Amino acid sequence: MATSRFLGYLESRKNLTGSACGLVGLVLTFVGVAGPYWPVVVVGLYGAGALIAPPERPALPDFQDPSAQLEELRDDFERLGGYLTGVELPPAAAGRLTELTQLLAGLLDPQVTHDLAQDPEGVHILSRAIRQDVPEAVDTFVRTRWWTRLAPGTEPPERHLERQLTVLQQEAQGLAANLREVEARRQESHTRYLEDRGRSQNG
C-alpha cells in the first residue's frame, strides 16, 4: 500500500512540477547564481512547484458502453420470450402481447440500435418494458386469474392485462416514432448538404 502510494506520488503532477522547478534550481547553481545556498534554493523551488501544480484529476467512472447495455437487453428479451411461451393467455390479450413483443424486437434490431444507443431515455423505456412491465403484467394476470376462479364476480383480469399491454404498446410506438424522426432529420440534413454543395460547385 505504501509502495503504491509512493509510486503514485512519483507520477503525480505535484512531483513532476516540483522536479522541473528543482531542476531550474540546479541550473542556477551551475551558473553560479544560487551560491552556497543552492540546496535551499533547489528545495524551495521544488516545494514552490509542488504547491502551484494543478490538482490531480480523478479518473472518470468507467460506465458501461450503451451498445453493451443493448446487447444485455437482447439477452433479457430472449429470456422474456422463453417465459411468455409458457403462459396461456386469452386470445385478445395474446394478440396484443404478440404485437407488443414484435415491436420490442424491432426496436432491438441491430440496424436501429445505433440511434437508440444515443437516447438514454429510450434505452430506459425499453429496458423497463422488457425487464419489469411486461413480465409483471403477465405474472399479475396469472395470479389474479387463479383467485378469480375461486371467487368469481370481479372484473375479469384479462381486461386489465389488455389495458396494460395497450399502454406499453403506445409507449413503444412513441419510442419508435422518435427514432424514425431522428432518421428523417438526418436524411433531410444530408439532402440539404448535397444540394448546397452542388450549388457551390456550379456557382
PDB file of C-alpha atoms in Angstrom:
ATOM      1  CA  MET A   1       0.000   0.000   0.000  1.00  0.00           C
ATOM      2  CA  ALA A   2       2.737   2.467   1.000  1.00  0.00           C
ATOM      3  CA  THR A   3       4.786   1.482  -2.054  1.00  0.00           C
ATOM      4  CA  SER A   4       1.859   2.076  -4.413  1.00  0.00           C
ATOM      5  CA  ARG A   5       1.203   5.477  -2.842  1.00  0.00           C
ATOM      6  CA  PHE A   6       4.878   6.369  -3.225  1.00  0.00           C
ATOM      7  CA  LEU A   7       4.902   5.297  -6.864  1.00  0.00           C
ATOM      8  CA  GLY A   8       1.680   7.221  -7.410  1.00  0.00           C
ATOM      9  CA  TYR A   9       3.263  10.358  -5.974  1.00  0.00           C
ATOM     10  CA  LEU A  10       6.303   9.970  -8.243  1.00  0.00           C
ATOM     11  CA  GLU A  11       3.931  10.118 -11.230  1.00  0.00           C
ATOM     12  CA  SER A  12       1.788  12.916  -9.794  1.00  0.00           C
ATOM     13  CA  ARG A  13       1.621  16.436 -11.180  1.00  0.00           C
ATOM     14  CA  LYS A  14       2.946  17.845  -7.921  1.00  0.00           C
ATOM     15  CA  ASN A  15       6.133  15.798  -8.099  1.00  0.00           C
ATOM     16  CA  LEU A  16       6.644  16.394 -11.808  1.00  0.00           C
ATOM     17  CA  THR A  17       6.135  20.156 -11.481  1.00  0.00           C
ATOM     18  CA  GLY A  18       8.279  20.329  -8.356  1.00  0.00           C
ATOM     19  CA  SER A  19      11.038  18.324 -10.022  1.00  0.00           C
ATOM     20  CA  ALA A  20      11.001  20.680 -13.006  1.00  0.00           C
ATOM     21  CA  CYS A  21      11.349  23.684 -10.710  1.00  0.00           C
ATOM     22  CA  GLY A  22      14.082  21.921  -8.720  1.00  0.00           C
ATOM     23  CA  LEU A  23      15.928  21.309 -11.964  1.00  0.00           C
ATOM     24  CA  VAL A  24      15.816  25.037 -12.598  1.00  0.00           C
ATOM     25  CA  GLY A  25      17.469  25.466  -9.179  1.00  0.00           C
ATOM     26  CA  LEU A  26      20.260  23.104 -10.184  1.00  0.00           C
ATOM     27  CA  VAL A  27      20.787  25.057 -13.382  1.00  0.00           C
ATOM     28  CA  LEU A  28      21.037  28.260 -11.362  1.00  0.00           C
ATOM     29  CA  THR A  29      23.595  26.539  -9.125  1.00  0.00           C
ATOM     30  CA  PHE A  30      25.751  25.504 -12.063  1.00  0.00           C
ATOM     31  CA  VAL A  31      25.771  29.021 -13.495  1.00  0.00           C
ATOM     32  CA  GLY A  32      26.753  30.390 -10.094  1.00  0.00           C
ATOM     33  CA  VAL A  33      23.537  32.234  -9.251  1.00  0.00           C
ATOM     34  CA  ALA A  34      22.484  30.202  -6.201  1.00  0.00           C
ATOM     35  CA  GLY A  35      25.852  30.387  -4.448  1.00  0.00           C
ATOM     36  CA  PRO A  36      26.475  28.400  -1.277  1.00  0.00           C
ATOM     37  CA  TYR A  37      22.733  28.246  -0.521  1.00  0.00           C
ATOM     38  CA  TRP A  38      21.967  26.114  -3.549  1.00  0.00           C
ATOM     39  CA  PRO A  39      20.372  23.253  -1.518  1.00  0.00           C
ATOM     40  CA  VAL A  40      17.890  25.710  -0.045  1.00  0.00           C
ATOM     41  CA  VAL A  41      17.199  27.146  -3.496  1.00  0.00           C
ATOM     42  CA  VAL A  42      16.639  23.714  -5.033  1.00  0.00           C
ATOM     43  CA  VAL A  43      14.371  22.511  -2.216  1.00  0.00           C
ATOM     44  CA  GLY A  44      12.494  25.816  -2.172  1.00  0.00           C
ATOM     45  CA  LEU A  45      11.873  25.739  -5.902  1.00  0.00           C
ATOM     46  CA  TYR A  46      10.762  22.116  -5.687  1.00  0.00           C
ATOM     47  CA  GLY A  47       8.301  22.986  -2.912  1.00  0.00           C
ATOM     48  CA  ALA A  48       7.017  26.021  -4.808  1.00  0.00           C
ATOM     49  CA  GLY A  49       6.486  23.902  -7.921  1.00  0.00           C
ATOM     50  CA  ALA A  50       4.611  21.270  -5.963  1.00  0.00           C
ATOM     51  CA  LEU A  51       2.332  23.957  -4.499  1.00  0.00           C
ATOM     52  CA  ILE A  52       1.470  25.586  -7.829  1.00  0.00           C
ATOM     53  CA  ALA A  53       0.931  22.283  -9.638  1.00  0.00           C
ATOM     54  CA  PRO A  54      -2.650  21.784 -10.828  1.00  0.00           C
ATOM     55  CA  PRO A  55      -4.666  19.313  -8.738  1.00  0.00           C
ATOM     56  CA  GLU A  56      -4.863  15.706  -9.767  1.00  0.00           C
ATOM     57  CA  ARG A  57      -7.914  14.812 -11.806  1.00  0.00           C
ATOM     58  CA  PRO A  58      -9.644  11.642 -10.649  1.00  0.00           C
ATOM     59  CA  ALA A  59     -10.329   9.135 -13.372  1.00  0.00           C
ATOM     60  CA  LEU A  60     -13.785   9.296 -14.894  1.00  0.00           C
ATOM     61  CA  PRO A  61     -16.077   6.425 -13.912  1.00  0.00           C
ATOM     62  CA  ASP A  62     -15.972   3.572 -16.390  1.00  0.00           C
ATOM     63  CA  PHE A  63     -19.634   3.328 -17.318  1.00  0.00           C
ATOM     64  CA  GLN A  64     -20.901   0.532 -19.485  1.00  0.00           C
ATOM     65  CA  ASP A  65     -20.992   1.291 -23.194  1.00  0.00           C
ATOM     66  CA  PRO A  66     -24.568   1.794 -24.486  1.00  0.00           C
ATOM     67  CA  SER A  67     -24.079  -0.901 -27.129  1.00  0.00           C
ATOM     68  CA  ALA A  68     -23.142  -3.367 -24.364  1.00  0.00           C
ATOM     69  CA  GLN A  69     -26.291  -2.380 -22.452  1.00  0.00           C
ATOM     70  CA  LEU A  70     -28.416  -3.108 -25.508  1.00  0.00           C
ATOM     71  CA  GLU A  71     -26.676  -6.443 -26.035  1.00  0.00           C
ATOM     72  CA  GLU A  72     -27.587  -7.453 -22.478  1.00  0.00           C
ATOM     73  CA  LEU A  73     -31.119  -6.214 -23.123  1.00  0.00           C
ATOM     74  CA  ARG A  74     -31.374  -8.507 -26.158  1.00  0.00           C
ATOM     75  CA  ASP A  75     -30.398 -11.443 -23.963  1.00  0.00           C
ATOM     76  CA  ASP A  76     -33.035 -10.451 -21.400  1.00  0.00           C
ATOM     77  CA  PHE A  77     -35.616 -10.149 -24.179  1.00  0.00           C
ATOM     78  CA  GLU A  78     -34.875 -13.707 -25.250  1.00  0.00           C
ATOM     79  CA  ARG A  79     -35.352 -14.888 -21.668  1.00  0.00           C
ATOM     80  CA  LEU A  80     -38.636 -12.979 -21.531  1.00  0.00           C
ATOM     81  CA  GLY A  81     -39.748 -14.724 -24.701  1.00  0.00           C
ATOM     82  CA  GLY A  82     -38.997 -18.088 -23.134  1.00  0.00           C
ATOM     83  CA  TYR A  83     -41.122 -17.157 -20.130  1.00  0.00           C
ATOM     84  CA  LEU A  84     -44.030 -15.923 -22.234  1.00  0.00           C
ATOM     85  CA  THR A  85     -44.212 -19.129 -24.292  1.00  0.00           C
ATOM     86  CA  GLY A  86     -45.105 -20.999 -21.125  1.00  0.00           C
ATOM     87  CA  VAL A  87     -48.032 -18.722 -20.238  1.00  0.00           C
ATOM     88  CA  GLU A  88     -51.539 -19.365 -21.528  1.00  0.00           C
ATOM     89  CA  LEU A  89     -53.390 -16.117 -22.269  1.00  0.00           C
ATOM     90  CA  PRO A  90     -56.849 -15.309 -23.649  1.00  0.00           C
ATOM     91  CA  PRO A  91     -56.870 -14.723 -27.430  1.00  0.00           C
ATOM     92  CA  ALA A  92     -57.307 -10.928 -27.234  1.00  0.00           C
ATOM     93  CA  ALA A  93     -54.526 -10.466 -24.694  1.00  0.00           C
ATOM     94  CA  ALA A  94     -52.304 -12.944 -26.533  1.00  0.00           C
ATOM     95  CA  GLY A  95     -52.757 -10.992 -29.770  1.00  0.00           C
ATOM     96  CA  ARG A  96     -51.954  -7.692 -28.086  1.00  0.00           C
ATOM     97  CA  LEU A  97     -48.879  -9.233 -26.431  1.00  0.00           C
ATOM     98  CA  THR A  98     -47.678 -10.580 -29.785  1.00  0.00           C
ATOM     99  CA  GLU A  99     -47.952  -7.115 -31.328  1.00  0.00           C
ATOM    100  CA  LEU A 100     -46.027  -5.621 -28.411  1.00  0.00           C
ATOM    101  CA  THR A 101     -43.221  -8.183 -28.460  1.00  0.00           C
ATOM    102  CA  GLN A 102     -42.827  -7.802 -32.225  1.00  0.00           C
ATOM    103  CA  LEU A 103     -42.461  -4.053 -31.753  1.00  0.00           C
ATOM    104  CA  LEU A 104     -39.916  -4.531 -28.969  1.00  0.00           C
ATOM    105  CA  ALA A 105     -37.971  -6.964 -31.148  1.00  0.00           C
ATOM    106  CA  GLY A 106     -37.901  -4.378 -33.922  1.00  0.00           C
ATOM    107  CA  LEU A 107     -36.542  -1.734 -31.559  1.00  0.00           C
ATOM    108  CA  LEU A 108     -33.782  -4.127 -30.523  1.00  0.00           C
ATOM    109  CA  ASP A 109     -32.787  -4.858 -34.115  1.00  0.00           C
ATOM    110  CA  PRO A 110     -29.086  -4.024 -34.612  1.00  0.00           C
ATOM    111  CA  GLN A 111     -29.995  -1.821 -37.588  1.00  0.00           C
ATOM    112  CA  VAL A 112     -31.761   0.698 -35.321  1.00  0.00           C
ATOM    113  CA  THR A 113     -29.899   0.343 -32.030  1.00  0.00           C
ATOM    114  CA  HIS A 114     -27.228   2.842 -33.121  1.00  0.00           C
ATOM    115  CA  ASP A 115     -29.738   5.667 -32.775  1.00  0.00           C
ATOM    116  CA  LEU A 116     -31.290   4.073 -29.710  1.00  0.00           C
ATOM    117  CA  ALA A 117     -27.880   3.969 -28.010  1.00  0.00           C
ATOM    118  CA  GLN A 118     -27.747   7.775 -28.282  1.00  0.00           C
ATOM    119  CA  ASP A 119     -31.071   8.079 -26.425  1.00  0.00           C
ATOM    120  CA  PRO A 120     -30.644   7.150 -22.730  1.00  0.00           C
ATOM    121  CA  GLU A 121     -34.332   7.770 -22.019  1.00  0.00           C
ATOM    122  CA  GLY A 122     -35.285   5.478 -24.879  1.00  0.00           C
ATOM    123  CA  VAL A 123     -32.991   2.743 -23.577  1.00  0.00           C
ATOM    124  CA  HIS A 124     -34.593   3.182 -20.147  1.00  0.00           C
ATOM    125  CA  ILE A 125     -38.118   2.856 -21.567  1.00  0.00           C
ATOM    126  CA  LEU A 126     -37.193  -0.274 -23.489  1.00  0.00           C
ATOM    127  CA  SER A 127     -35.349  -1.796 -20.533  1.00  0.00           C
ATOM    128  CA  ARG A 128     -38.230  -1.098 -18.169  1.00  0.00           C
ATOM    129  CA  ALA A 129     -40.751  -2.676 -20.533  1.00  0.00           C
ATOM    130  CA  ILE A 130     -38.711  -5.858 -21.025  1.00  0.00           C
ATOM    131  CA  ARG A 131     -37.349  -6.352 -17.533  1.00  0.00           C
ATOM    132  CA  GLN A 132     -40.247  -5.092 -15.446  1.00  0.00           C
ATOM    133  CA  ASP A 133     -43.517  -4.022 -17.054  1.00  0.00           C
ATOM    134  CA  VAL A 134     -44.295  -6.937 -19.395  1.00  0.00           C
ATOM    135  CA  PRO A 135     -43.334  -9.784 -17.047  1.00  0.00           C
ATOM    136  CA  GLU A 136     -45.074  -8.103 -14.110  1.00  0.00           C
ATOM    137  CA  ALA A 137     -48.273  -7.543 -16.118  1.00  0.00           C
ATOM    138  CA  VAL A 138     -48.380 -11.175 -17.246  1.00  0.00           C
ATOM    139  CA  ASP A 139     -47.475 -12.599 -13.840  1.00  0.00           C
ATOM    140  CA  THR A 140     -50.084 -10.442 -12.094  1.00  0.00           C
ATOM    141  CA  PHE A 141     -52.701 -11.653 -14.568  1.00  0.00           C
ATOM    142  CA  VAL A 142     -51.815 -15.299 -13.940  1.00  0.00           C
ATOM    143  CA  ARG A 143     -52.043 -14.926 -10.163  1.00  0.00           C
ATOM    144  CA  THR A 144     -55.237 -12.848 -10.279  1.00  0.00           C
ATOM    145  CA  ARG A 145     -56.904 -15.276 -12.674  1.00  0.00           C
ATOM    146  CA  TRP A 146     -56.347 -18.113 -10.198  1.00  0.00           C
ATOM    147  CA  TRP A 147     -58.040 -16.171  -7.394  1.00  0.00           C
ATOM    148  CA  THR A 148     -60.859 -15.090  -9.720  1.00  0.00           C
ATOM    149  CA  ARG A 149     -61.673 -18.734 -10.356  1.00  0.00           C
ATOM    150  CA  LEU A 150     -62.004 -19.229  -6.612  1.00  0.00           C
ATOM    151  CA  ALA A 151     -64.035 -16.061  -6.063  1.00  0.00           C
ATOM    152  CA  PRO A 152     -65.793 -15.039  -9.295  1.00  0.00           C
ATOM    153  CA  GLY A 153     -67.779 -11.856  -9.728  1.00  0.00           C
ATOM    154  CA  THR A 154     -64.989  -9.285 -10.042  1.00  0.00           C
ATOM    155  CA  GLU A 155     -63.825  -7.621 -13.245  1.00  0.00           C
ATOM    156  CA  PRO A 156     -62.109 -10.189 -15.493  1.00  0.00           C
ATOM    157  CA  PRO A 157     -58.314  -9.916 -15.054  1.00  0.00           C
ATOM    158  CA  GLU A 158     -57.746 -10.204 -18.798  1.00  0.00           C
ATOM    159  CA  ARG A 159     -59.287  -6.748 -19.255  1.00  0.00           C
ATOM    160  CA  HIS A 160     -56.654  -5.227 -17.000  1.00  0.00           C
ATOM    161  CA  LEU A 161     -53.952  -7.151 -18.861  1.00  0.00           C
ATOM    162  CA  GLU A 162     -55.205  -5.871 -22.220  1.00  0.00           C
ATOM    163  CA  ARG A 163     -55.253  -2.290 -20.919  1.00  0.00           C
ATOM    164  CA  GLN A 164     -51.731  -2.650 -19.538  1.00  0.00           C
ATOM    165  CA  LEU A 165     -50.413  -4.107 -22.782  1.00  0.00           C
ATOM    166  CA  THR A 166     -52.116  -1.294 -24.708  1.00  0.00           C
ATOM    167  CA  VAL A 167     -50.295   1.341 -22.645  1.00  0.00           C
ATOM    168  CA  LEU A 168     -46.974  -0.439 -23.092  1.00  0.00           C
ATOM    169  CA  GLN A 169     -47.534  -0.718 -26.825  1.00  0.00           C
ATOM    170  CA  GLN A 170     -48.266   3.008 -27.026  1.00  0.00           C
ATOM    171  CA  GLU A 171     -45.007   3.754 -25.184  1.00  0.00           C
ATOM    172  CA  ALA A 172     -43.060   1.533 -27.561  1.00  0.00           C
ATOM    173  CA  GLN A 173     -44.754   3.107 -30.583  1.00  0.00           C
ATOM    174  CA  GLY A 174     -43.823   6.550 -29.282  1.00  0.00           C
ATOM    175  CA  LEU A 175     -40.206   5.453 -28.954  1.00  0.00           C
ATOM    176  CA  ALA A 176     -40.236   4.061 -32.487  1.00  0.00           C
ATOM    177  CA  ALA A 177     -41.721   7.325 -33.785  1.00  0.00           C
ATOM    178  CA  ASN A 178     -38.950   9.338 -32.114  1.00  0.00           C
ATOM    179  CA  LEU A 179     -36.264   7.147 -33.657  1.00  0.00           C
ATOM    180  CA  ARG A 180     -37.915   7.424 -37.058  1.00  0.00           C
ATOM    181  CA  GLU A 181     -37.944  11.200 -36.694  1.00  0.00           C
ATOM    182  CA  VAL A 182     -34.222  11.192 -35.892  1.00  0.00           C
ATOM    183  CA  GLU A 183     -33.531   9.233 -39.075  1.00  0.00           C
ATOM    184  CA  ALA A 184     -35.770  11.539 -41.101  1.00  0.00           C
ATOM    185  CA  ARG A 185     -33.935  14.630 -39.833  1.00  0.00           C
ATOM    186  CA  ARG A 186     -30.604  13.007 -40.648  1.00  0.00           C
ATOM    187  CA  GLN A 187     -31.779  12.250 -44.173  1.00  0.00           C
ATOM    188  CA  GLU A 188     -33.056  15.801 -44.659  1.00  0.00           C
ATOM    189  CA  SER A 189     -29.782  17.247 -43.400  1.00  0.00           C
ATOM    190  CA  HIS A 190     -27.812  15.110 -45.836  1.00  0.00           C
ATOM    191  CA  THR A 191     -30.086  16.190 -48.682  1.00  0.00           C
ATOM    192  CA  ARG A 192     -29.516  19.865 -47.846  1.00  0.00           C
ATOM    193  CA  TYR A 193     -25.772  19.283 -47.598  1.00  0.00           C
ATOM    194  CA  LEU A 194     -25.641  17.672 -51.036  1.00  0.00           C
ATOM    195  CA  GLU A 195     -27.819  20.397 -52.582  1.00  0.00           C
ATOM    196  CA  ASP A 196     -25.731  23.175 -51.019  1.00  0.00           C
ATOM    197  CA  ARG A 197     -22.532  21.505 -52.178  1.00  0.00           C
ATOM    198  CA  GLY A 198     -23.904  21.156 -55.683  1.00  0.00           C
ATOM    199  CA  ARG A 199     -24.887  24.824 -55.816  1.00  0.00           C
ATOM    200  CA  SER A 200     -21.476  25.940 -54.581  1.00  0.00           C
ATOM    201  CA  GLN A 201     -19.717  23.829 -57.202  1.00  0.00           C
ATOM    202  CA  ASN A 202     -21.965  25.071 -60.006  1.00  0.00           C
ATOM    203  CA  GLY A 203     -21.684  28.680 -58.839  1.00  0.00           C
TER     204      GLY A 203
END
